[in-house]
Coordinates of C-alpha atoms in Angstrom, one line a residue:
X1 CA 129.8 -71.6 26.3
X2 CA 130.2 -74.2 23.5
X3 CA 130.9 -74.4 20.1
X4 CA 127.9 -74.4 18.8
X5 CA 126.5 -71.1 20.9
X6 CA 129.6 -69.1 20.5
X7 CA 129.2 -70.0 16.1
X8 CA 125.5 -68.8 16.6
X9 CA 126.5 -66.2 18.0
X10 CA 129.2 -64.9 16.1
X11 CA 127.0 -65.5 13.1
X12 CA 124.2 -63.5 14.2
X13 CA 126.3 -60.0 15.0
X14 CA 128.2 -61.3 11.2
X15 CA 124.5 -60.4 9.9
X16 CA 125.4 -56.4 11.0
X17 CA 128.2 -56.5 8.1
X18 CA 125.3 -57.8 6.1
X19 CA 122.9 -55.5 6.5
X20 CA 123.6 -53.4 3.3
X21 CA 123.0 -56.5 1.3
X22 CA 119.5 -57.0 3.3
X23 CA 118.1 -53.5 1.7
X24 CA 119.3 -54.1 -1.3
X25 CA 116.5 -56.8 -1.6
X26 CA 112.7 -55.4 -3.5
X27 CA 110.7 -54.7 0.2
X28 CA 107.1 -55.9 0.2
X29 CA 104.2 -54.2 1.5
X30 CA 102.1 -55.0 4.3
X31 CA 102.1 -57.2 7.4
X32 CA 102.0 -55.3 11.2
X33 CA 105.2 -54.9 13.4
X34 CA 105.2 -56.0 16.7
X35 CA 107.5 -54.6 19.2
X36 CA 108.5 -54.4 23.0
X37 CA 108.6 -50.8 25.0
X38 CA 110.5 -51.8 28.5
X39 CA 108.3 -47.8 29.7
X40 CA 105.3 -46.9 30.1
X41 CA 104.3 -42.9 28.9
X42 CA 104.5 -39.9 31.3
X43 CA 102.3 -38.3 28.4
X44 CA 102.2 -38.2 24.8
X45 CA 104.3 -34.7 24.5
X46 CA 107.7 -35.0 22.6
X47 CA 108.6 -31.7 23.3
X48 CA 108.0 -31.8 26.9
X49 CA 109.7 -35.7 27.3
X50 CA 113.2 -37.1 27.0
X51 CA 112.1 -41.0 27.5
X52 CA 112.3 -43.8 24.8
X53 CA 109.0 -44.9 26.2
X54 CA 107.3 -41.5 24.3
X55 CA 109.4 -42.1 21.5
X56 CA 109.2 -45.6 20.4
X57 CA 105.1 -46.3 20.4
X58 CA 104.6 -42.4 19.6
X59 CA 107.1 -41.3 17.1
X60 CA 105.3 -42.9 14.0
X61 CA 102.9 -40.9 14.4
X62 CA 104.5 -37.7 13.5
X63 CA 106.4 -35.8 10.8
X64 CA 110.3 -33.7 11.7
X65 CA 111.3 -30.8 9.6
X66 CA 114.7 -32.3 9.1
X67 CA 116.4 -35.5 10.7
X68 CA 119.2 -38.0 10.5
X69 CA 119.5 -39.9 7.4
X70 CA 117.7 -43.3 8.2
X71 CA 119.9 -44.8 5.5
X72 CA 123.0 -43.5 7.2
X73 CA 122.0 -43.3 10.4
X74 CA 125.8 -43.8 12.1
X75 CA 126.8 -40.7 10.8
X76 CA 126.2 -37.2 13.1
X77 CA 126.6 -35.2 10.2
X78 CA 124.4 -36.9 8.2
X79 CA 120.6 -34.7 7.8
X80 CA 117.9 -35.2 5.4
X81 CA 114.5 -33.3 4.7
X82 CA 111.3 -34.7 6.3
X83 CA 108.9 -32.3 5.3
X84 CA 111.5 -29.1 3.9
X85 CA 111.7 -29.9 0.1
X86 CA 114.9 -31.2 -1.5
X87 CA 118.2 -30.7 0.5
X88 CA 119.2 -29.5 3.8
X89 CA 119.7 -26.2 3.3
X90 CA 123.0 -24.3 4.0
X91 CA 122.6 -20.9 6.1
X92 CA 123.0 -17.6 4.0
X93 CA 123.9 -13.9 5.5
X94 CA 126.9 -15.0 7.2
X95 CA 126.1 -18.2 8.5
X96 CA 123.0 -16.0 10.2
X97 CA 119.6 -17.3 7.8
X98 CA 118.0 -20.7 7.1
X99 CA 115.6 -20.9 4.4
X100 CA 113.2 -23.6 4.3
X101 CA 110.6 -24.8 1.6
X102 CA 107.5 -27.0 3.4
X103 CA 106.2 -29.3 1.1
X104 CA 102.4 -29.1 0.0
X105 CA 101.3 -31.9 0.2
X106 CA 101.1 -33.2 3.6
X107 CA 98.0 -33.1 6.0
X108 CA 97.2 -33.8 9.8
X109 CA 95.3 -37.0 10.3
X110 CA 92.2 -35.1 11.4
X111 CA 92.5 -33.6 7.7
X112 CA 94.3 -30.4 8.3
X113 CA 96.9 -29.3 5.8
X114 CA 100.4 -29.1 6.8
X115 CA 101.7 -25.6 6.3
X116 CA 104.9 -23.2 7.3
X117 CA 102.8 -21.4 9.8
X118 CA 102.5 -25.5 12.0
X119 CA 106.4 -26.0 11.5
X120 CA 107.0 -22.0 13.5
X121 CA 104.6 -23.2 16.3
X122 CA 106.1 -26.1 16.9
X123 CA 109.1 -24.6 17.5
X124 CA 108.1 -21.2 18.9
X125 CA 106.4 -24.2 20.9
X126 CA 109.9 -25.8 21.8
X127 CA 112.1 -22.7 22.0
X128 CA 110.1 -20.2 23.7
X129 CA 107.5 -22.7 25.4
X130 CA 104.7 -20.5 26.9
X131 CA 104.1 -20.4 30.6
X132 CA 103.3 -23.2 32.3
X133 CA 104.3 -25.8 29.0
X134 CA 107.8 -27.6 30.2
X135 CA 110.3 -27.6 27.6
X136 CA 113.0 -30.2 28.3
X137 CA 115.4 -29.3 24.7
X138 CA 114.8 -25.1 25.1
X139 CA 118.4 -24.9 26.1
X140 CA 120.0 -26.2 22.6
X141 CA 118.3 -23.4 20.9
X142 CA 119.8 -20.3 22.2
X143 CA 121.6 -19.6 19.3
X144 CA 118.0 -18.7 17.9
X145 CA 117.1 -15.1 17.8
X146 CA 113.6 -15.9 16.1
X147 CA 111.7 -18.3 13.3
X148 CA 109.2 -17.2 10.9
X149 CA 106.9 -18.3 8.3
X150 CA 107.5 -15.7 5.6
X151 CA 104.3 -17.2 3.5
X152 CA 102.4 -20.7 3.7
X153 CA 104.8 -22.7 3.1
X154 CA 108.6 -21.4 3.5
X155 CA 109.8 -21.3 7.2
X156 CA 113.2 -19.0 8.0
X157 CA 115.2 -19.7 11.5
X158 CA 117.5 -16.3 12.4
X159 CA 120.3 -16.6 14.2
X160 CA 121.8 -14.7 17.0
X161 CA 125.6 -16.3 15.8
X162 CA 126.6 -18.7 13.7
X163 CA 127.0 -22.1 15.4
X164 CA 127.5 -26.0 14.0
X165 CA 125.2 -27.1 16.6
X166 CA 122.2 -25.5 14.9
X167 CA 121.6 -28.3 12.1
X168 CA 121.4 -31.6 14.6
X169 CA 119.5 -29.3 17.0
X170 CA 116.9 -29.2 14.5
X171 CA 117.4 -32.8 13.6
X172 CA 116.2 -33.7 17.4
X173 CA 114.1 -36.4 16.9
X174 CA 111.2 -35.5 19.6
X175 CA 111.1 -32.5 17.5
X176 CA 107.9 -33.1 16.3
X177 CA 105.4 -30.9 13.8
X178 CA 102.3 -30.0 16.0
X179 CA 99.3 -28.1 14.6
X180 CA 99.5 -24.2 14.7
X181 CA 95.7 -24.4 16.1
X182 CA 96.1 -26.9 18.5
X183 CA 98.8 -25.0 20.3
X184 CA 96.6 -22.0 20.3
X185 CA 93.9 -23.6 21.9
X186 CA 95.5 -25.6 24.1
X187 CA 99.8 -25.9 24.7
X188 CA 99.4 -28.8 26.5
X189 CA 96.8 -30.5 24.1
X190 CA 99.3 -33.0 22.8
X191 CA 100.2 -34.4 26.4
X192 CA 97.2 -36.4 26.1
X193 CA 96.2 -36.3 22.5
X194 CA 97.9 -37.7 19.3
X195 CA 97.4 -35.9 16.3
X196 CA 100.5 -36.1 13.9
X197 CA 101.3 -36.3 10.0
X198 CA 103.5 -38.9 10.0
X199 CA 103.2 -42.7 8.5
X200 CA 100.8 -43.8 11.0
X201 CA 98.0 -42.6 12.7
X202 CA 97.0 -43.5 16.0
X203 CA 94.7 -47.0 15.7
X204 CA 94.1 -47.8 19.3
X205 CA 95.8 -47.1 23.3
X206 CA 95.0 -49.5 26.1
X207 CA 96.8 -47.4 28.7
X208 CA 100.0 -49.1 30.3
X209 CA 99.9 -51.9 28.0
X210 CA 99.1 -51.1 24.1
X211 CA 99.5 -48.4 21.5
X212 CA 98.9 -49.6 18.0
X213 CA 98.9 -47.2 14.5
X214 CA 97.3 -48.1 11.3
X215 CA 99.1 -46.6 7.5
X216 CA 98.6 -42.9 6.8
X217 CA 97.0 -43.7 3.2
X218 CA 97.7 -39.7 2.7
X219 CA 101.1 -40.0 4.2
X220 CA 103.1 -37.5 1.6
X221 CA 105.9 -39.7 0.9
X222 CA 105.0 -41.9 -2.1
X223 CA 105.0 -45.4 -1.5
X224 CA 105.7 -45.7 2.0
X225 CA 105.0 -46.6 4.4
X226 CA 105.8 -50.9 3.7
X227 CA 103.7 -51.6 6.8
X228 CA 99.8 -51.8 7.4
X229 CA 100.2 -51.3 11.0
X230 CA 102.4 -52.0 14.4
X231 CA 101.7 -52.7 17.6
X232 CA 104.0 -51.0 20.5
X233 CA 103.5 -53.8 23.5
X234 CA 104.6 -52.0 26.9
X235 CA 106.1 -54.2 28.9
X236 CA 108.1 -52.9 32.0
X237 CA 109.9 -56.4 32.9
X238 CA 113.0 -57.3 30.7
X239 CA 112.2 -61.1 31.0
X240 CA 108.6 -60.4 29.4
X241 CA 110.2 -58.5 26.5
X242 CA 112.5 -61.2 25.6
X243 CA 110.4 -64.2 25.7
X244 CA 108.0 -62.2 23.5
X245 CA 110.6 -62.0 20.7
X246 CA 111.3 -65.8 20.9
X247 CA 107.7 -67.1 20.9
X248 CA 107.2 -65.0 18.1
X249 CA 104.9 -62.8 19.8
X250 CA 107.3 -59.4 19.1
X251 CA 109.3 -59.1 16.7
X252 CA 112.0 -56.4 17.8
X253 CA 112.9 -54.1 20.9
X254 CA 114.3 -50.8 19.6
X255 CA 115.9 -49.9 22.4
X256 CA 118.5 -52.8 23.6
X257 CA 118.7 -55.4 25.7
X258 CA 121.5 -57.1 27.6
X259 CA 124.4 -59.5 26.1
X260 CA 123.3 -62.6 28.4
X261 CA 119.4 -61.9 26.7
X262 CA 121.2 -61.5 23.3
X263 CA 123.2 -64.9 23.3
X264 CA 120.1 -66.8 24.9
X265 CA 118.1 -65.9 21.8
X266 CA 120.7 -66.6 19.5
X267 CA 120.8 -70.1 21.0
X268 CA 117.5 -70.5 20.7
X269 CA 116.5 -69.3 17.4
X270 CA 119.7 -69.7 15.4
X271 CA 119.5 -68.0 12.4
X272 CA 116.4 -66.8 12.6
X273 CA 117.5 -63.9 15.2
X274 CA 119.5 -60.9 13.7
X275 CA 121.8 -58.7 15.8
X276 CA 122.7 -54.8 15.2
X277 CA 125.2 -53.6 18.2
X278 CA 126.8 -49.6 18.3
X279 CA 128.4 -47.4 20.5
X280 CA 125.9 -45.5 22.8
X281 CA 125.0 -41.9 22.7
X282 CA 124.1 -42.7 26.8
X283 CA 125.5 -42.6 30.0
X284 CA 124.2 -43.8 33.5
X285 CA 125.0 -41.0 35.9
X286 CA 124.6 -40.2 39.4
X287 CA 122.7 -36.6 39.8
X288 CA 123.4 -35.2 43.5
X289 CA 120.9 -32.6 44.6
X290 CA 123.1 -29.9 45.6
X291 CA 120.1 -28.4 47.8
X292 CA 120.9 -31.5 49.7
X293 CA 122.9 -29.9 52.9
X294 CA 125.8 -32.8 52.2
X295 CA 126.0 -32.1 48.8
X296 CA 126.3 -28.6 48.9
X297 CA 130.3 -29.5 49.8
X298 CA 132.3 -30.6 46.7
X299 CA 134.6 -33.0 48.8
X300 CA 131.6 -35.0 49.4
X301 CA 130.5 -35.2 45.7
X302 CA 134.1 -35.5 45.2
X303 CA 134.5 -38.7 47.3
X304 CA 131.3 -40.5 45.9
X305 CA 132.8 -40.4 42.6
X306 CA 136.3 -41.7 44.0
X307 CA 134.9 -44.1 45.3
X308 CA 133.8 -45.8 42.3
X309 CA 135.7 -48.4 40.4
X310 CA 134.8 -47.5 36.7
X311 CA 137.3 -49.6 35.0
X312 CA 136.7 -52.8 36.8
X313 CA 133.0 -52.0 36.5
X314 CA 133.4 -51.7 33.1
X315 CA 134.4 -55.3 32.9
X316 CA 131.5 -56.6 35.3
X317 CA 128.5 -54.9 34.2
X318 CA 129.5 -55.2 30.2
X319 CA 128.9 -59.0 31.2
X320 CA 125.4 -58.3 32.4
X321 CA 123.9 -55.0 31.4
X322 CA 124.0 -52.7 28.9
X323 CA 126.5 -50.9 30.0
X324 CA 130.3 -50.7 28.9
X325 CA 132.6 -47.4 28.0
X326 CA 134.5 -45.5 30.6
X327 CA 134.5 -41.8 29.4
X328 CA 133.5 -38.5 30.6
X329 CA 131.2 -36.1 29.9
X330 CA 131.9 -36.2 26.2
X331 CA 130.6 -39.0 23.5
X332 CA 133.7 -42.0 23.7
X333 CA 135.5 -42.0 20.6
X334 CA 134.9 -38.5 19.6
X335 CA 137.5 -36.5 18.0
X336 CA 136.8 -34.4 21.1
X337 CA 136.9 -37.2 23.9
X338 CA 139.8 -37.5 25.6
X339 CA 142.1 -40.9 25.3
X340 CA 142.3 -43.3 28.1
X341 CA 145.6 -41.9 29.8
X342 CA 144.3 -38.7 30.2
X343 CA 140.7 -39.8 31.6
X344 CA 143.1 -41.7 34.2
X345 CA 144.1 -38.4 35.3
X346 CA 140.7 -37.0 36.4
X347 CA 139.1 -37.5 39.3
X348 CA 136.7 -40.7 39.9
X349 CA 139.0 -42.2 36.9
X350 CA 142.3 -43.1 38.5
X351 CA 143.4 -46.5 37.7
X352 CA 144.2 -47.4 41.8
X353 CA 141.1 -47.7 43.4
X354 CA 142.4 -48.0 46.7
X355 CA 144.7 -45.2 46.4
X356 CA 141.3 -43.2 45.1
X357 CA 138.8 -44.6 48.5
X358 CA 141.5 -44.4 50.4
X359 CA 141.1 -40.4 49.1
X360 CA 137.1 -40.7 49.5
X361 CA 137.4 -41.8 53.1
X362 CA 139.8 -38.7 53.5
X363 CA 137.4 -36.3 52.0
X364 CA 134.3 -37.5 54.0
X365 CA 136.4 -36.9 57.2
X366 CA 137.6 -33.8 56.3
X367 CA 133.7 -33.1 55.5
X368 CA 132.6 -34.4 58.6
X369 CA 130.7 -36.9 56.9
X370 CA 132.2 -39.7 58.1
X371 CA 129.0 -41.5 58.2
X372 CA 126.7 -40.4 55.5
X373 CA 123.8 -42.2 54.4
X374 CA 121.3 -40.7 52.0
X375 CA 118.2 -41.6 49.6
X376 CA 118.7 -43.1 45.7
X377 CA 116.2 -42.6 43.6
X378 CA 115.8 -44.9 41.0
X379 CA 113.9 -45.7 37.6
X380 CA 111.9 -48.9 38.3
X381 CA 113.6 -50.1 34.9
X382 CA 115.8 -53.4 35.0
X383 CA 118.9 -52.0 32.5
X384 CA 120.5 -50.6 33.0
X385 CA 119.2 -48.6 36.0
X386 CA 118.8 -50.9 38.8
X387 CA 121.3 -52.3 37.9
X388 CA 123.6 -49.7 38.1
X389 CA 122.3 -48.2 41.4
X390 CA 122.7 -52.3 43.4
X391 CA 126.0 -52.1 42.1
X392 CA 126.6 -48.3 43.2
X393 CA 125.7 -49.0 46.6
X394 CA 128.0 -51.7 46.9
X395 CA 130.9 -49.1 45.6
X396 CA 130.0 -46.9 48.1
X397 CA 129.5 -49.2 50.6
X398 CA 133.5 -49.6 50.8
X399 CA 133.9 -45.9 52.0
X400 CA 131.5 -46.4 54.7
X401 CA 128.9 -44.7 52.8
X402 CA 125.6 -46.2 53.1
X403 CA 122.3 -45.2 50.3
X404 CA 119.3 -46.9 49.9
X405 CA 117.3 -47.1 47.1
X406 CA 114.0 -46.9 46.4
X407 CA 112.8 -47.7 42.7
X408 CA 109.8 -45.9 41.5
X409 CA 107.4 -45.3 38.1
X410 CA 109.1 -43.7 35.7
X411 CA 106.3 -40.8 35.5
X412 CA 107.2 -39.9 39.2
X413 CA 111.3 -41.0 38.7
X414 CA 110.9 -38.0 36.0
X415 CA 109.2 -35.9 38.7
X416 CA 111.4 -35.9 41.4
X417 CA 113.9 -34.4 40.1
X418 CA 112.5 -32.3 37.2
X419 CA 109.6 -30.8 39.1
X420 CA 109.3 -31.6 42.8
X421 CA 113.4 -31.5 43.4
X422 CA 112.0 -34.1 46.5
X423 CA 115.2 -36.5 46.6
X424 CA 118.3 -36.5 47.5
X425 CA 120.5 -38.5 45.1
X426 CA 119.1 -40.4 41.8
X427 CA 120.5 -42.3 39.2
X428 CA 119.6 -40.5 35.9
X429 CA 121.0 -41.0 32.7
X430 CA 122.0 -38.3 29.8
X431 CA 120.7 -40.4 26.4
X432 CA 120.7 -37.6 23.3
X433 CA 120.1 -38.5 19.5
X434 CA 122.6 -36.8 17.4
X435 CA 126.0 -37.4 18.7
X436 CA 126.9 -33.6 19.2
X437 CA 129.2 -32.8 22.1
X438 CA 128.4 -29.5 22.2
X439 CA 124.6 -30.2 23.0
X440 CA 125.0 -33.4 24.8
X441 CA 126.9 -31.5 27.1
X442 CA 124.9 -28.3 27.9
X443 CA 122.8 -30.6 30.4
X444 CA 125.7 -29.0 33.1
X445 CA 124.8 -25.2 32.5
X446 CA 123.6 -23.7 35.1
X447 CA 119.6 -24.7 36.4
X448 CA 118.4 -21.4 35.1
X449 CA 120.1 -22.2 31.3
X450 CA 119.0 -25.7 30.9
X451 CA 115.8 -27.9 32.5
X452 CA 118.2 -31.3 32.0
X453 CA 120.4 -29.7 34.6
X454 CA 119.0 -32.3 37.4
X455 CA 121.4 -31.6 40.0
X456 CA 120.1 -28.1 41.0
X457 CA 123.2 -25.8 40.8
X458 CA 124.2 -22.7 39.3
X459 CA 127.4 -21.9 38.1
X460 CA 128.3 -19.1 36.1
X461 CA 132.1 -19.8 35.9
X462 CA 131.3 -23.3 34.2
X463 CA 128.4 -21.5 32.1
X464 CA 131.1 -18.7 31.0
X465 CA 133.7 -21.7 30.0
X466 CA 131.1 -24.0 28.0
X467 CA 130.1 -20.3 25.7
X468 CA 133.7 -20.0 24.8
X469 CA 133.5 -23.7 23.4
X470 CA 130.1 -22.6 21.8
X471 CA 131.2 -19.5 20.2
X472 CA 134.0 -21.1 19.0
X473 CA 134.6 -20.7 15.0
X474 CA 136.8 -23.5 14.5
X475 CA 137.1 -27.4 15.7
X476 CA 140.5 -27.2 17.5
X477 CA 138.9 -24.3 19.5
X478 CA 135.7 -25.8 20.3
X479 CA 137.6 -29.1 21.3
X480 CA 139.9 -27.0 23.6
X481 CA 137.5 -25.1 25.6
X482 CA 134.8 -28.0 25.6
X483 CA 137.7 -30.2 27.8
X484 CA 138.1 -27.5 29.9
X485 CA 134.5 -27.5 30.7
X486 CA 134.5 -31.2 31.1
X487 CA 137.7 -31.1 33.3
X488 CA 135.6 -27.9 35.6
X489 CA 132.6 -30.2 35.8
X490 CA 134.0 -33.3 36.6
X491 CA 138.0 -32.7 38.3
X492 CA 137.1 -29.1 40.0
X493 CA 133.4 -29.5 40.7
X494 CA 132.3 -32.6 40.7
X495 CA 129.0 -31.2 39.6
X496 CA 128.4 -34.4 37.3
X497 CA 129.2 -38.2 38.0
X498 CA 129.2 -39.5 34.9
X499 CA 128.9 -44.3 35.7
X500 CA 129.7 -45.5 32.3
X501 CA 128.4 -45.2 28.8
X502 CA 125.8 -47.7 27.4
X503 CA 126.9 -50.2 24.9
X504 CA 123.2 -50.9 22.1
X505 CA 122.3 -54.6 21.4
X506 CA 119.7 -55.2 19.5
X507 CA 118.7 -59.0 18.4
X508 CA 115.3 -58.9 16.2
X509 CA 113.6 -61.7 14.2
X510 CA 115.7 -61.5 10.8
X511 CA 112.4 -61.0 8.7
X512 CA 112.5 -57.6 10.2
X513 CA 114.0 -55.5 7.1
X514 CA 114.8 -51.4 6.6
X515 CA 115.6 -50.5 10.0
X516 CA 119.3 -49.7 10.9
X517 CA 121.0 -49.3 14.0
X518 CA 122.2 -45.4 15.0
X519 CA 124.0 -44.5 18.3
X520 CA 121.1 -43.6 19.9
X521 CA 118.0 -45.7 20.4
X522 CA 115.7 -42.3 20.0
X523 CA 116.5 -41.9 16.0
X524 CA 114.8 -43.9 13.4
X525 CA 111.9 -44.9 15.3
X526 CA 109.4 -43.3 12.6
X527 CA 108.8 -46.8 11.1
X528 CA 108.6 -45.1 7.3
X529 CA 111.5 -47.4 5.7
X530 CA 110.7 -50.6 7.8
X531 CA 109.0 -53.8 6.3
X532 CA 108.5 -57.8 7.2
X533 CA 110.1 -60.2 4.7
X534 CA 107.8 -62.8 5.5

């Protein structure tokens, strides 16, 4: 790389430090955003999906009750009212009550007020979803006993126990406000429908291609939005994506895109690019159907997962994909995660891959699996999926293993192993908003406590271990027990194969202002602070 590319670049991620400076300038309104979607939409529904394809094009369109500080976005502790009045409230009657004012003057798009009884249904929508409505977040609210509207426009939530996961539950970004008498009519309406209160409503869909939103003029927050309009381009193929950022016909890709795509637009447009990179709240991940008759045997889950060469990988595929961290089941970096040394300890994360396939090749034998081949399921999405599974199959090509992958639609990726339970391995990913490790980790309760559970298994031991770090009253507790569950899941079990953790780079035209980068490409997608300096 020369001199000139590496300054380009080194100036561009400078403008991150610089980004406090950028808002402190007088935004101007109007103008339409143009961005990239690398997924098409398995529906409309963000309480039934978990994909940044929903959330990116879709999420404008709605209002939250409460959500991450878009100011602040970095920080998981961080919550601000949407459409509750004044401050996040703080629980009363022993950590048991939350009380929350609904302000009065926000309205539907088809003209419908806004009122306590649509913020109950929504979640009544989300916690208890009625039969035959999927539910894909119903396992972070069990600490709910019920929520209520006690008049038109103050909602109270009731807990069964105190618990610090309650507050970034609600801050969930998919959990969007739906209308009480939709729902009634029809709990599936919104899967093909759009119908929200937020910033934008819904302008124009060409399915598979374009969804565009015009300003809310009676959006309740005065004076925003900045924007008259965006356009969400969907556009599957990573190389579409970034050639429409430097010809100027997109102007930013929320989610991320790769350090080679990153430094080629840098050198191309200069200063004229702008760069925001975090830590992940992601992780590519191998899901093995225990129904599978091979996977039923933990030395066989436990020898995929030796066999896997996550620190050198880490250096490889941080070169090419979006892809970087080596940690386990909780967020890297957390006061919880544990340090390098002691992840070298656990299985699948021993320093000496050879010692650790030479362990594999043991295990399979010992299995009588000697020769085991199987079926990879994949998301027909370039980063960092495919990716991940070419390279997988090479790892486990080295233990004699052989799996052969088969990339599909997202819709049906989603489907095989969330409904039909037709496959036999997949690569999946866990990607969460608020970085809380005592949600982001309740995707490895059992199948009967949580729909994210993708691998199929029950496990009441692991279930009993993860409720002692739930219950838990104090951090030091909650940290103790939640490593015990991680070391259950991943050492004893090998329930979970976690690849690595995603590593979020995202260069935009630098006349793109009010957006800042969180550790999770799902928050801050509402488009209410965000405005063109041009």
């Amino acid at each position: 790389m020369g001199l000139l590319r590496r300054s380009l670049i080194a100036a561009a991620t400078v403008a991150v430090t610089l980004t406090g400076a950028a808002e402190a300038e007088t935004p101007k309104y109007g103008g339409i955003l143009n961005f990239v979607v690398g997924s098409r939409q398995p529906s409309f529904d963000g309480h039934q999906e978990s994909t940044f394809g929903v959330i990116h094009p879709i999420a404008p369109f709605y209002s939250l009750l409460i959500k991450v500080n878009p100011e602040n976005p970095a920080d998981p502790t961080d919550f601000v009212c949407d459409v509750c009045v004044g401050d996040v409230p703080q629980p009363t009657d022993d950590g048991l009550t939350y009380t929350f004012p609904i302000v009065k003057n926000a309205t539907f798009h088809d003209g419908q007020k806004l009122t306590a009884h649509d913020v109950v249904a929504s979640f009544n929508h989300i916690i208890n979803p009625p039969k035959g409505v999927l539910s894909v977040r119903s396992y972070m609210y069990e600490m709910v006993d019920s929520v209520e509207a006690t008049d038109d426009y103050t909602v109270v939530f009731h807990l069964k126990r105190p618990s610090q996961a309650f507050i970034p539950a609600l801050a969930n970004p998919y959990n969007w406000i739906y209308s009480a008498d939709k729902l009634a009519k029809d709990p599936n309406w919104y899967k093909t429908n759009i119908d929200g209160s937020g910033a934008f409503k819904l302008k124009e869909v060409q399915a598979g291609a374009l969804i565009s939103g015009v300003k809310y003029d009676k959006y309740f927050k005065e004076g925003r939005p900045y924007l008259d309009g965006f356009n969400a381009i969907i556009a599957p193929k990573q190389s579409v994506r970034v050639q429409a950022i430097r010809g100027g016909r997109a102007d930013i890709e929320f989610r991320a895109f790769p350090p080679k795509a990153r430094d080629d637009l840098i050198a191309a447009l200069g200063d004229q690019i702008t760069v925001q990179q975090s830590t992940w709240n992601c992780n590519v991940s191998v899901s093995l159907n225990h129904g599978f008759e091979p996977f039923k045997d933990e030395r066989v889950r436990k020898a995929l997962t030796l066999a896997i060469d996550r620190w050198g990988g880490s250096e490889y595929l941080s070169k090419i994909a979006i892809m970087k961290t080596v940690g386990g089941i909780i967020f890297p970096g957390h006061p919880y995660a544990r340090s390098k040394e002691e992840l070298e300890k656990m299985v699948g994360y021993w320093p000496d891959i050879e010692k650790s396939r030479a362990e594999a090749r043991r295990l399979l034998k010992e299995a009588g699996y000697e020769n085991l081949s199987f079926d990879l399921v994949n998301r027909n999405v370039d980063q960092p999926y495919k990716i991940a599974g070419t390279w997988l199959i090479g790892q486990w090509k080295k233990i004699g293993v052989t799996a052969t992958q088969r990339a599909v639609p997202t819709g049906e990726w989603f489907r095989s192993f969330r409904e039909t339970k037709n496959y036999e391995a997949a690569v999946t990913a866990s990607c969460q908003s608020v970085v809380n490790p005592l949600l982001d980790t309740a995707n490895n309760l059992s199948i009967d406590r949580s729909p994210q559970n993708y691998r199929g298994y029950n496990d009441a031991e692991g279930d009993a271990i993860y409720d002692k770090a739930a219950m838990a009253t104090n951090p030091e507790d909650a940290k103790k027990y939640l490593r015990e569950f991680e070391d259950y899941i991943i050492n004893e079990k090998a329930h979970y194969m976690i690849v690595l953790w995603w590593n979020r780079i995202v260069p935009y035209r630098s006349y793109v202002k009010g957006w800042k980068i969180s550790p999770s490409h799902y928050l801050g997608q509402t488009l209410v602070n965000v405005w063109l300096d041009k």
